[in-house]
Coordinates of C-alpha atoms in Angstrom, one line a residue:
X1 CA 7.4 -7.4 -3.9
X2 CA 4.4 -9.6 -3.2
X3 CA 1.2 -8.4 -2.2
X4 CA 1.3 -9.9 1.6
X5 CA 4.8 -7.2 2.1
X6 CA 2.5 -4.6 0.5
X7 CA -0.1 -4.6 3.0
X8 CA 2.5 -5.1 5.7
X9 CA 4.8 -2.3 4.3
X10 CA 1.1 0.0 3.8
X11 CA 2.2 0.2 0.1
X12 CA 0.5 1.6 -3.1
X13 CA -3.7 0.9 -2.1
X14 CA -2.6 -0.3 1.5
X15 CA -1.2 3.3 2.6
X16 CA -3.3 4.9 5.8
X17 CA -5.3 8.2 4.5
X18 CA -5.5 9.3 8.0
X19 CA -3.7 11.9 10.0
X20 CA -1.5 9.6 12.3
X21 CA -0.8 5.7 12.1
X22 CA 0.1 4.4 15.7
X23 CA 2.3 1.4 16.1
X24 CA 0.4 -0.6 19.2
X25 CA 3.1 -2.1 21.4
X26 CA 5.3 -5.6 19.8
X27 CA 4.6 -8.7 23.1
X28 CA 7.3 -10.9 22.2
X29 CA 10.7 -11.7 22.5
X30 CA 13.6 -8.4 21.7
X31 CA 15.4 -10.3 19.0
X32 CA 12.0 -10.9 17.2
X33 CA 11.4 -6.9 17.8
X34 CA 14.4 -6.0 16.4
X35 CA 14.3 -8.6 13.6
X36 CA 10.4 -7.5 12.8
X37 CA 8.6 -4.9 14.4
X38 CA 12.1 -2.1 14.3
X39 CA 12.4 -2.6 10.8
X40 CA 8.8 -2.7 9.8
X41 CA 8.2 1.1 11.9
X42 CA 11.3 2.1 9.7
X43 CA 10.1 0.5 6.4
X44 CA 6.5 1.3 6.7
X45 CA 5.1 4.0 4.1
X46 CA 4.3 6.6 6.2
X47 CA 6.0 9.8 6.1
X48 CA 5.0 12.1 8.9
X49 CA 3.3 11.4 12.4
X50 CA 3.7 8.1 12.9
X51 CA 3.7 7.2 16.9
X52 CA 5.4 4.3 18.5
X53 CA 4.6 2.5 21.5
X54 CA 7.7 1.3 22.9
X55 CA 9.8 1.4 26.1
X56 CA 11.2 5.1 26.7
X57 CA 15.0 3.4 26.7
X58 CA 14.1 2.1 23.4
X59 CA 13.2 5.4 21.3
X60 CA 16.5 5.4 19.5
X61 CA 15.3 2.4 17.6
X62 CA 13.0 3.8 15.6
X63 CA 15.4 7.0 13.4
X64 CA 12.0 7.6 11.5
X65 CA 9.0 7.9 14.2
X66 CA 7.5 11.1 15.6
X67 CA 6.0 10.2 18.8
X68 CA 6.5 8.2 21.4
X69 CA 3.8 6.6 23.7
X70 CA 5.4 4.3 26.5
X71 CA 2.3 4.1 29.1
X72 CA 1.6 0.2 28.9
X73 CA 2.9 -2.9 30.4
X74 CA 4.8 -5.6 28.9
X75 CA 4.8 -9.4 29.8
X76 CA 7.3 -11.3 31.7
X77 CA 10.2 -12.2 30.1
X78 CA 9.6 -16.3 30.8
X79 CA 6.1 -15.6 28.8
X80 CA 7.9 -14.5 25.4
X81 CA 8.7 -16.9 22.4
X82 CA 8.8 -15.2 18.8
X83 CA 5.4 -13.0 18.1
X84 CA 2.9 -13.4 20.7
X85 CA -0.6 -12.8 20.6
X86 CA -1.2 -9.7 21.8
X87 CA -2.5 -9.7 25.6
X88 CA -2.3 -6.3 27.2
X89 CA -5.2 -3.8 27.2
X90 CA -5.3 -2.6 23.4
X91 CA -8.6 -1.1 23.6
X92 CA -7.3 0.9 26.6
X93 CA -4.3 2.2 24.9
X94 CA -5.8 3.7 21.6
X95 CA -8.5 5.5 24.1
X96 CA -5.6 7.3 25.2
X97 CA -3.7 7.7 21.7
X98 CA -7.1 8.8 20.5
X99 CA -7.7 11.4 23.7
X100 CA -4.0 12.8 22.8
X101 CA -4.3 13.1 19.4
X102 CA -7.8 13.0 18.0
X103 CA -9.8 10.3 15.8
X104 CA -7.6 10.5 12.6
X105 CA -5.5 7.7 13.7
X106 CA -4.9 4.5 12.2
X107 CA -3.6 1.5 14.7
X108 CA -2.1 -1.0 13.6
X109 CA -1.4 -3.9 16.1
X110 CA 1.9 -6.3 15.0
X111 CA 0.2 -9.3 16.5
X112 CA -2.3 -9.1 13.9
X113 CA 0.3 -7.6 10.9
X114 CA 3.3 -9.2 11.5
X115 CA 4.3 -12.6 10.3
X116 CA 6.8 -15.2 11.3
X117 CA 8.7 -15.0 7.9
X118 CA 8.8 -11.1 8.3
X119 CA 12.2 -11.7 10.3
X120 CA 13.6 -12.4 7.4
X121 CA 11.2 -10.5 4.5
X122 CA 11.9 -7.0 6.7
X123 CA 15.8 -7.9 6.9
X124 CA 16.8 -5.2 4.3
X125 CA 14.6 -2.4 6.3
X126 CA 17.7 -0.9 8.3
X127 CA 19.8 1.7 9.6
X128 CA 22.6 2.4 12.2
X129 CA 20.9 3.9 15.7
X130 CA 22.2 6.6 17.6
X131 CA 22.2 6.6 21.5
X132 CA 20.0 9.4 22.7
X133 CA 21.8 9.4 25.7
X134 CA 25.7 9.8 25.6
X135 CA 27.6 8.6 29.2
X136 CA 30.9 8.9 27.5
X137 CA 31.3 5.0 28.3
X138 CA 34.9 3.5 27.5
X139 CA 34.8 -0.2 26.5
X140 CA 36.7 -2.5 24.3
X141 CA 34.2 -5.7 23.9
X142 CA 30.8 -6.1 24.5
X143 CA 29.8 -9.4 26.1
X144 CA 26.1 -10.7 25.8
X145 CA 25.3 -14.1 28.0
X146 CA 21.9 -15.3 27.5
X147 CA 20.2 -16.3 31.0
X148 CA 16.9 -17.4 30.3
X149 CA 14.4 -19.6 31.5
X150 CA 12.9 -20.0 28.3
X151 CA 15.1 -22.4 26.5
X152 CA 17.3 -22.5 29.2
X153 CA 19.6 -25.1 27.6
X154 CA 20.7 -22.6 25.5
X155 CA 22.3 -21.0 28.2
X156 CA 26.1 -21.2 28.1
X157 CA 27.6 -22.0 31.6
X158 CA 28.6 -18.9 33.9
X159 CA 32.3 -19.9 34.3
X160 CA 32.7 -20.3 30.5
X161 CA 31.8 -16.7 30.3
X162 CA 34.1 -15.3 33.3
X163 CA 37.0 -17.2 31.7
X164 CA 36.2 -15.1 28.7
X165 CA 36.5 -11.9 30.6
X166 CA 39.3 -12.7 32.9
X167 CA 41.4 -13.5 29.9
X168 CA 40.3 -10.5 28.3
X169 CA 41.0 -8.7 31.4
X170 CA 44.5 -9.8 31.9
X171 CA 45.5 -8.7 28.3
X172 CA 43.8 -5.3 28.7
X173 CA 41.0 -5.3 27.2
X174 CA 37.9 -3.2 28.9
X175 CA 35.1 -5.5 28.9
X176 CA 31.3 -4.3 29.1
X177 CA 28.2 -6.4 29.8
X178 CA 24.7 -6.3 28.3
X179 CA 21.4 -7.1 28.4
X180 CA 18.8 -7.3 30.7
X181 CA 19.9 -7.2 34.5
X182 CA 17.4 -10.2 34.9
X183 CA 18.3 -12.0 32.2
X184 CA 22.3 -12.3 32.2
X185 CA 25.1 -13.6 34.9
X186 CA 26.7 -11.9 37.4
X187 CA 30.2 -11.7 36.9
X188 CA 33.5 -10.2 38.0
X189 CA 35.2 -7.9 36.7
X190 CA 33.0 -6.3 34.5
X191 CA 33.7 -2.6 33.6
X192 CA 30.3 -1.5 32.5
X193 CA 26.7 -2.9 33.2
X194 CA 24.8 -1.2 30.8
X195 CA 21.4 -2.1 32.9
X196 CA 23.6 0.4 35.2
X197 CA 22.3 3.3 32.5
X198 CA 19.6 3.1 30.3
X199 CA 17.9 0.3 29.0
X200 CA 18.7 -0.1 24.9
X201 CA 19.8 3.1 24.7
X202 CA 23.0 2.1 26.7
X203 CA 23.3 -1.1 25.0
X204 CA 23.6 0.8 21.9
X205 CA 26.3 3.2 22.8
X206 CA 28.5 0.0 24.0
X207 CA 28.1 -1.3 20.6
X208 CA 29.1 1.8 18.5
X209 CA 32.2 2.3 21.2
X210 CA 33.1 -1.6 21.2
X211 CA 35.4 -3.2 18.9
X212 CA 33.9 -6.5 19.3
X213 CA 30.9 -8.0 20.3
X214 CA 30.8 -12.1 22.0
X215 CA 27.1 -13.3 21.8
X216 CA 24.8 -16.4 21.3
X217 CA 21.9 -16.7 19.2
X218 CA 19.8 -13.9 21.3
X219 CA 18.0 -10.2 21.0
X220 CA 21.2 -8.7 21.6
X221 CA 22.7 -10.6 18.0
X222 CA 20.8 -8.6 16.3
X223 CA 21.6 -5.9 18.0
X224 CA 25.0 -6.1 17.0
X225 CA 24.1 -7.0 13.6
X226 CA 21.6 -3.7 13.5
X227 CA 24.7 -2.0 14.8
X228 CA 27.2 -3.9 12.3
X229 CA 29.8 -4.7 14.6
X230 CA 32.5 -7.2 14.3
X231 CA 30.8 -10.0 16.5
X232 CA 32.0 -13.6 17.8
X233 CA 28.5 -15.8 17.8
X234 CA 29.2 -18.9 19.3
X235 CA 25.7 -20.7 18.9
X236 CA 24.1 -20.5 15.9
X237 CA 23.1 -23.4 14.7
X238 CA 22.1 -24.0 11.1
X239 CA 18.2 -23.4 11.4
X240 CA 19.7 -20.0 12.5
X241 CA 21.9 -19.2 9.9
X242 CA 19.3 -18.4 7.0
X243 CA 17.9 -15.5 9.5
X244 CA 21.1 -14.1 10.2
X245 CA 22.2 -13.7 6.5
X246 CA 19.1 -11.5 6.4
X247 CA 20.4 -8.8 8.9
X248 CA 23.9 -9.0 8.8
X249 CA 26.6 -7.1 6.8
X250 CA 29.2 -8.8 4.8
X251 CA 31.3 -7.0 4.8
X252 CA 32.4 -6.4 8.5
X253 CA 33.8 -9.6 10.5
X254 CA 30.9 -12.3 11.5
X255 CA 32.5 -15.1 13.1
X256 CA 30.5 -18.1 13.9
X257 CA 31.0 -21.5 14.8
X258 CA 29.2 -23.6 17.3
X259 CA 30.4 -26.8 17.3
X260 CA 34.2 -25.7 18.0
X261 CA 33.1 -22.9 20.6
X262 CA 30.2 -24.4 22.3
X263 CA 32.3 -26.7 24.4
X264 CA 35.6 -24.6 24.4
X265 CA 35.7 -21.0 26.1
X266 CA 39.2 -21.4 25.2
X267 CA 38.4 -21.4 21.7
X268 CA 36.3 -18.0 22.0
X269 CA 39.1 -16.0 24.1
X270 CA 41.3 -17.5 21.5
X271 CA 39.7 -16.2 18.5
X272 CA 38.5 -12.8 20.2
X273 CA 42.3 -11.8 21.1
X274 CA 43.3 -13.0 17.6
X275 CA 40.9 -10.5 15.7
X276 CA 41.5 -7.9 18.6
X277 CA 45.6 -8.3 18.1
X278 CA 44.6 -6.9 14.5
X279 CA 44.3 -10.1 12.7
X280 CA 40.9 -10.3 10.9
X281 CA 40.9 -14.3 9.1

């Protein structure tokens, strides 16, 4: 391990000697979070009292933290490429982690900490997350369109996606939707809208109830991958590739391929229904 993942990790000399360390909110984009921040609050050498400041639908992220602070504002979602520099009040929020639970509190701030190449230095500093929150939700796939404006030609056409879940419709399947409300389609037919329930949480309970998951290269990937469900990705490219082999299990069925599915839906339905018929190859 080199001495740049020590200090990260607050290995050996590196490790707090105060009472709390406080993780001061990640502004960036969720599939950087998940990549980076998540697994740093989980690998970080810190045993006890270590406080988060996340998003309340987003506590079951982090298996190993012991407080939760959720008061502070994130950024607009147009605003968010990778690890941004941190622009919301900092100074204000460790006044009020400090009035809550003393002086013996380390901070540390990920704009400052975390690196670009921690998305794939962190990769091994995982677990599976629970939902806090169970709806008893019933769904067969999980479908994640990205709809941003960042990047927006990355977006795959609406229609491509309905044809995906009106095929998958009409040979049974139960087909749930995820993501943020603002940053997906609105489609027909959809049998659950997790942005119906609770934020990540939701998402998460899809994905443990799911036997497949049909993504692009998005926050909601490595979800899946976090998750380590049998997914369909049908946009990485090759820049993308080395990343994912850093979060994603072997061993479970990761299909990817996006020169064949990129400009054939048909392609996707036909390849999700194969592995869904029981054929895994």
């Amino acid at each position: 391990m080199n001495n740049e993942l020590e200090l990260i990790l607050g290995l050996n000399n590196h490790k707090p000697k105060t009472k709390y360390v406080c993780f001061l909110p990640f502004i960036g984009e969720f599939g950087w979070y998940l990549m980076t921040y998540v697994k740093w609050v989980y690998g970080y050498n810190f045993e006890n009292n270590k406080i988060v400041c996340c998003k309340s639908g987003h506590v079951s992220l982090f298996k190993n933290a012991n407080f939760f602070f959720h008061d502070w504002t994130d950024i607009p979602d147009n605003k968010k490429a990778g690890i941004c520099s941190n622009p919301i009040e900092v100074e204000t929020i460790k006044q009020k982690i400090t009035k809550q639970y003393g002086d013996s509190v380390t901070f540390l701030n990920p704009a400052e900490i975390l690196k670009w190449d921690c998305n794939i230095s962190l990769g091994s500093y995982d677990f599976i997350p629970k939902n806090k929150v169970n709806f008893d939700l019933k769904v067969d796939v999980v479908i994640s369109p990205r709809y941003r404006q960042m990047d927006s030609f990355r977006n795959w056409p609406k229609q491509n996606w309905q044809y995906n879940i009106s095929g998958l419709k009409e040979n049974g399947y139960l087909v749930g939707l995820f993501g943020d409300k603002n940053t997906t389609y609105d489609f027909e037919n959809i049998d659950v809208k997790s942005y119906d329930y609770i934020d990540v949480d939701t998402d998460i309970e899809l994905l443990l109830k799911c036997n497949l998951f049909i993504g692009q290269e998005s926050g909601m990937k490595y979800l899946c991958l976090k998750c380590k469900k049998p997914n369909i990705i049908l946009d990485t490219m090759s820049n993308h590739v080395k990343i994912s082999d850093a979060h994603l299990d072997k061993t479970i069925f990761n299909k990817t391929d996006y020169f064949r599915y990129w400009n054939s839906p048909q392609e996707v339905l036909s390849d999700a229904l194969f592995f869904l018929q029981g054929n895994k190859k």
